[in-house]
Amino acid sequence: MSIETQVRSLPGEAVASEGHAARRLPHPGLFDLAVALAVLADLYAIFAISPAERVQGDVFRIVYAHVPMGWLAYVAFTLVFGASVAYLWKRRPGADYLARAAAEVGVLFTTLLLVTGVLYGRPVWGVWWTWDARLTTTLVLWFVYVGYLMVRSAIADPERSARIGAVLGIVAFANVPLVQLSVTWWRTLHPTPSVTQPGAMGGTLLPILLFSMAMFSIVFARLVVLRLQLVRGQAEARQLAQLVAERTEV
Amino acid sequence: MENGGYLIAAFGAIWLGIALYTAWVGSQTAQLRRDLSSLRDLLRDDQTTRG
């Protein structure tokens, strides 16, 4: 079999022909321009349309970013869970790539959730941090998924990394409902979710929060897709490098 | 603006975090492009030598 034929038979066919993989790698385009415009529209809504809250004042506007960060961290770790189950069931590398990409973006959004929470807590509660159930479980969630990424990076064998990662991705997900229910199970300083409570967010608050959630969801999806393409490309490049090494040794 | 510093810091942290992550993914992607290009050159050389 010629080397070209062997390369063509690689999974995903990404490195099959001249420039194929390179073409699949991300390039900024119209979608990114649309994302940038959505971000500007959201910032306008948050800072120009939304009024300051009666008690908390302008600092309340942090909620428009803090809540979507939390929501999207849940989405990311749910994706990790689903993709991990799919990998163990079907053993498709694509599921593992998705789990890895979603976990990384999930850690980013959890980091931003914690940072915005600290910056919101200081003027509203008078403290930067308190060992409240919601804050503590969220910090544990962050450590668990940072650990997931570290374990994944430490295992050199891709198949073993995927298998162990899938088990971890399923086990780690137990933290997500724990974080969500922490405010109802224990007495906490952190408020219970007000989005689902009728009348809790009147006027323009709820529409702007929902718009902000939609906008951050688009940014989140874009980041996951970018990272997914990169993880897939790196895996294919590894396979190709192995093939080249085998050929040049002969 | 009351407590404006916290507000600016929060939104600044979000967009800085997202921008830094995007830049890191972009740099990794550029590295991958270079690696793929080198691998293709190696393949081409190997084919030429064998041909």
Coordinates of C-alpha atoms in Angstrom, one line a residue:
Chain A
M1 CA 0.0 0.0 0.0
S2 CA 1.4 3.4 -0.9
I3 CA 1.9 6.0 1.8
E4 CA -0.8 8.2 0.2
T5 CA -3.3 5.3 0.3
Q6 CA -2.4 4.7 4.0
V7 CA -2.8 8.3 4.8
R8 CA -6.2 8.4 3.1
S9 CA -7.3 5.5 5.2
L10 CA -6.8 7.4 8.5
P11 CA -9.9 7.9 10.6
G12 CA -11.7 11.2 9.9
E13 CA -9.9 11.5 6.5
A14 CA -8.7 14.9 7.7
V15 CA -5.1 14.4 6.5
A16 CA -6.1 12.6 3.4
S17 CA -5.1 15.0 0.7
E18 CA -3.1 18.2 0.2
G19 CA -4.5 20.9 2.4
H20 CA -7.6 19.0 3.6
A21 CA -6.9 19.2 7.3
A22 CA -5.7 22.8 7.0
R23 CA -8.9 23.7 5.2
R24 CA -11.0 22.2 8.1
L25 CA -9.1 24.3 10.7
P26 CA -10.9 27.4 11.8
H27 CA -10.7 30.7 10.1
P28 CA -12.4 33.9 11.3
G29 CA -15.4 34.5 9.1
L30 CA -18.9 36.0 8.9
F31 CA -20.0 34.0 11.9
D32 CA -17.3 35.6 14.1
L33 CA -18.4 39.0 12.9
A34 CA -22.0 38.2 13.8
V35 CA -20.8 37.0 17.3
A36 CA -18.9 40.3 17.7
L37 CA -22.0 42.3 16.8
A38 CA -24.1 40.3 19.2
V39 CA -21.6 41.0 22.0
L40 CA -21.8 44.7 21.3
A41 CA -25.6 44.6 21.3
D42 CA -25.6 42.7 24.6
L43 CA -23.2 45.2 26.2
Y44 CA -25.4 48.1 25.0
A45 CA -28.5 46.3 26.5
I46 CA -26.7 45.7 29.8
F47 CA -25.2 49.2 30.2
A48 CA -27.6 51.5 28.3
I49 CA -31.0 49.9 28.4
S50 CA -31.1 48.1 31.8
P51 CA -31.8 50.4 34.7
A52 CA -29.7 50.2 37.9
E53 CA -31.2 48.0 40.5
R54 CA -33.0 49.9 43.4
V55 CA -30.9 48.5 46.3
Q56 CA -27.7 47.2 44.7
G57 CA -27.3 49.9 42.1
D58 CA -25.1 49.5 39.0
V59 CA -23.2 46.6 40.3
F60 CA -26.3 44.5 39.8
R61 CA -25.4 44.5 36.0
I62 CA -22.7 41.8 36.8
V63 CA -25.7 39.4 37.1
Y64 CA -26.2 39.6 33.3
A65 CA -22.8 38.0 32.9
H66 CA -22.5 35.9 36.1
V67 CA -25.7 33.9 35.6
P68 CA -24.9 32.9 31.9
M69 CA -21.4 31.8 33.1
G70 CA -23.0 29.4 35.6
W71 CA -25.6 28.2 33.1
L72 CA -23.0 27.5 30.4
A73 CA -20.6 25.8 32.9
Y74 CA -23.5 23.3 33.5
V75 CA -24.1 22.9 29.8
A76 CA -20.3 22.3 29.2
F77 CA -20.2 19.6 31.9
T78 CA -23.4 18.0 30.7
L79 CA -21.8 17.8 27.3
V80 CA -18.7 16.1 28.9
F81 CA -21.0 13.6 30.6
G82 CA -23.0 12.9 27.5
A83 CA -19.9 12.5 25.3
S84 CA -18.2 10.3 27.9
V85 CA -21.2 8.0 28.0
A86 CA -21.2 7.9 24.2
Y87 CA -17.5 7.2 24.1
L88 CA -17.7 4.2 26.5
W89 CA -20.7 2.9 24.5
K90 CA -19.6 3.4 20.9
R91 CA -15.8 4.0 21.3
R92 CA -15.9 6.7 18.7
P93 CA -12.9 9.2 19.0
G94 CA -15.2 12.1 18.1
A95 CA -17.1 11.7 21.4
D96 CA -13.8 11.9 23.3
Y97 CA -12.8 15.0 21.4
L98 CA -16.1 16.7 22.3
A99 CA -15.7 15.7 26.0
R100 CA -12.2 17.2 26.1
A101 CA -13.1 20.4 24.3
A102 CA -16.3 21.0 26.4
A103 CA -14.4 20.3 29.7
E104 CA -11.8 22.9 28.8
V105 CA -14.4 25.6 27.9
G106 CA -16.4 24.5 31.0
V107 CA -13.4 25.2 33.2
L108 CA -12.9 28.6 31.5
F109 CA -16.6 29.5 32.2
T110 CA -16.4 28.2 35.8
T111 CA -13.3 30.3 36.4
L112 CA -15.2 33.4 35.1
L113 CA -18.2 32.4 37.2
L114 CA -16.1 32.4 40.3
V115 CA -14.3 35.7 39.4
T116 CA -17.5 37.5 38.6
G117 CA -19.1 36.1 41.8
V118 CA -16.2 37.4 43.9
L119 CA -16.5 40.8 42.3
Y120 CA -20.3 40.8 42.8
G121 CA -20.1 39.5 46.4
R122 CA -17.7 42.2 47.7
P123 CA -20.0 45.2 47.2
V124 CA -23.3 43.3 47.9
W125 CA -22.3 41.0 50.8
G126 CA -19.3 43.0 52.1
V127 CA -16.9 40.0 51.7
W128 CA -14.9 38.7 48.7
W129 CA -15.5 35.1 49.6
T130 CA -17.4 33.1 52.2
W131 CA -17.5 29.3 52.6
D132 CA -21.2 29.2 51.7
A133 CA -22.5 26.0 50.2
R134 CA -23.0 27.3 46.7
L135 CA -19.6 29.0 46.6
T136 CA -17.8 26.0 48.1
T137 CA -19.5 23.4 45.8
T138 CA -18.7 25.6 42.8
L139 CA -15.0 25.8 43.8
V140 CA -15.0 22.0 44.2
L141 CA -16.6 21.7 40.8
W142 CA -13.8 23.8 39.3
F143 CA -11.1 21.7 41.0
V144 CA -12.7 18.5 39.8
Y145 CA -12.7 19.5 36.2
V146 CA -9.2 21.1 36.4
G147 CA -8.2 17.6 37.7
Y148 CA -10.0 16.0 34.8
L149 CA -8.0 18.1 32.3
M150 CA -4.7 17.4 34.2
V151 CA -5.3 13.6 34.2
R152 CA -6.1 13.8 30.5
S153 CA -2.9 15.6 29.7
A154 CA -0.8 13.4 31.9
I155 CA -1.7 10.2 30.0
A156 CA 0.3 9.9 26.8
D157 CA -1.6 7.0 25.2
P158 CA -4.7 8.6 23.5
E159 CA -6.9 5.5 23.9
R160 CA -6.2 5.1 27.6
S161 CA -6.6 8.8 28.1
A162 CA -10.0 8.7 26.4
R163 CA -11.1 5.7 28.4
I164 CA -10.1 7.0 31.8
G165 CA -11.3 10.5 30.8
A166 CA -14.7 9.0 30.0
V167 CA -15.0 7.4 33.4
L168 CA -13.9 10.6 35.1
G169 CA -16.3 12.7 33.0
I170 CA -19.2 10.5 34.2
V171 CA -18.2 10.5 37.8
A172 CA -17.4 14.2 37.9
F173 CA -20.8 15.1 36.7
A174 CA -22.3 14.2 40.1
N175 CA -21.0 17.7 41.2
V176 CA -23.3 19.6 38.8
P177 CA -26.7 18.8 40.5
L178 CA -25.0 19.2 43.9
V179 CA -24.0 22.8 42.9
Q180 CA -27.5 23.5 41.6
L181 CA -29.3 22.1 44.6
S182 CA -26.9 23.5 47.2
V183 CA -29.0 26.7 47.6
T184 CA -32.1 24.7 48.4
W185 CA -30.5 22.0 50.5
W186 CA -28.6 24.3 52.8
R187 CA -29.1 27.8 54.1
T188 CA -26.8 29.9 52.1
L189 CA -25.9 33.5 51.5
H190 CA -26.2 33.0 47.8
P191 CA -29.8 33.5 46.6
T192 CA -31.9 30.8 45.1
P193 CA -32.5 31.0 41.3
S194 CA -34.8 34.0 40.7
V195 CA -35.2 33.5 36.9
T196 CA -37.9 30.8 37.4
Q197 CA -39.7 32.7 40.2
P198 CA -42.7 34.6 38.8
G199 CA -42.3 38.4 39.3
A200 CA -38.8 38.1 40.7
M201 CA -37.3 39.8 37.7
G202 CA -39.6 42.5 36.4
G203 CA -39.3 45.1 33.7
T204 CA -36.4 44.8 31.4
L205 CA -34.4 42.6 33.7
L206 CA -35.5 39.2 32.5
P207 CA -35.5 40.0 28.7
I208 CA -32.0 41.4 29.0
L209 CA -30.8 38.4 31.1
L210 CA -32.2 36.0 28.5
F211 CA -30.6 38.0 25.7
S212 CA -27.3 37.9 27.5
M213 CA -27.7 34.2 28.0
A214 CA -28.3 33.7 24.3
M215 CA -25.3 35.8 23.4
F216 CA -22.9 34.1 25.8
S217 CA -24.3 30.7 24.5
I218 CA -23.2 31.7 21.0
V219 CA -19.8 32.6 22.3
F220 CA -19.6 29.4 24.2
A221 CA -20.6 27.3 21.2
R222 CA -18.0 29.1 19.0
L223 CA -15.3 28.3 21.6
V224 CA -16.3 24.7 21.8
V225 CA -16.3 24.3 18.0
L226 CA -12.9 26.0 17.7
R227 CA -11.4 23.8 20.4
L228 CA -13.1 20.7 19.0
Q229 CA -11.5 21.3 15.5
L230 CA -8.1 21.8 17.2
V231 CA -8.4 18.6 19.3
R232 CA -9.4 16.6 16.2
G233 CA -6.6 18.1 14.1
Q234 CA -4.0 17.4 16.7
A235 CA -5.2 13.8 17.0
E236 CA -5.0 13.3 13.2
A237 CA -1.6 15.0 13.1
R238 CA -0.3 12.6 15.7
Q239 CA -1.5 9.7 13.6
L240 CA 0.1 11.1 10.5
A241 CA 3.4 11.8 12.4
Q242 CA 3.4 8.1 13.5
L243 CA 2.8 7.0 10.0
V244 CA 5.6 9.2 8.6
A245 CA 8.0 7.9 11.4
E246 CA 7.1 4.3 10.5
R247 CA 7.7 4.9 6.8
T248 CA 11.0 6.7 7.2
E249 CA 12.3 3.9 9.5
V250 CA 11.7 1.3 6.8
Chain B
M1 CA -21.4 55.1 38.6
E2 CA -21.7 53.5 42.0
N3 CA -19.3 50.6 42.5
G4 CA -18.1 51.1 38.9
G5 CA -14.8 49.5 39.6
Y6 CA -16.3 46.1 40.4
L7 CA -18.5 46.3 37.3
I8 CA -15.6 47.1 35.0
A9 CA -13.4 44.5 36.7
A10 CA -16.1 41.8 36.2
F11 CA -16.8 42.5 32.6
G12 CA -13.1 43.1 31.9
A13 CA -12.2 39.7 33.4
I14 CA -14.8 38.0 31.3
W15 CA -13.7 39.4 28.0
L16 CA -10.1 39.2 28.9
G17 CA -10.5 35.5 29.8
I18 CA -12.4 34.7 26.6
A19 CA -9.9 36.7 24.5
L20 CA -6.9 35.0 26.1
Y21 CA -8.4 31.6 25.6
T22 CA -9.3 32.4 22.0
A23 CA -5.8 33.6 21.3
W24 CA -4.3 30.5 22.9
V25 CA -6.5 28.2 20.7
G26 CA -5.5 30.4 17.7
S27 CA -1.8 29.9 18.4
Q28 CA -2.2 26.2 18.9
T29 CA -4.1 26.1 15.6
A30 CA -1.3 28.0 13.8
Q31 CA 1.2 25.5 15.3
L32 CA -0.9 22.6 14.0
R33 CA -1.0 24.1 10.5
R34 CA 2.8 24.3 10.5
D35 CA 3.1 20.7 11.8
L36 CA 0.7 19.5 9.1
S37 CA 2.6 21.4 6.4
S38 CA 5.9 19.8 7.6
L39 CA 4.4 16.3 7.6
R40 CA 3.1 16.8 4.1
D41 CA 6.5 17.9 3.0
L42 CA 8.0 14.8 4.6
L43 CA 5.4 12.6 2.8
R44 CA 6.2 14.3 -0.5
D45 CA 9.9 13.8 -0.1
D46 CA 9.3 10.2 0.8
Q47 CA 7.2 9.6 -2.2
T48 CA 9.8 11.3 -4.5
T49 CA 12.6 9.2 -3.0
R50 CA 10.7 6.0 -3.5
G51 CA 9.3 7.0 -6.9

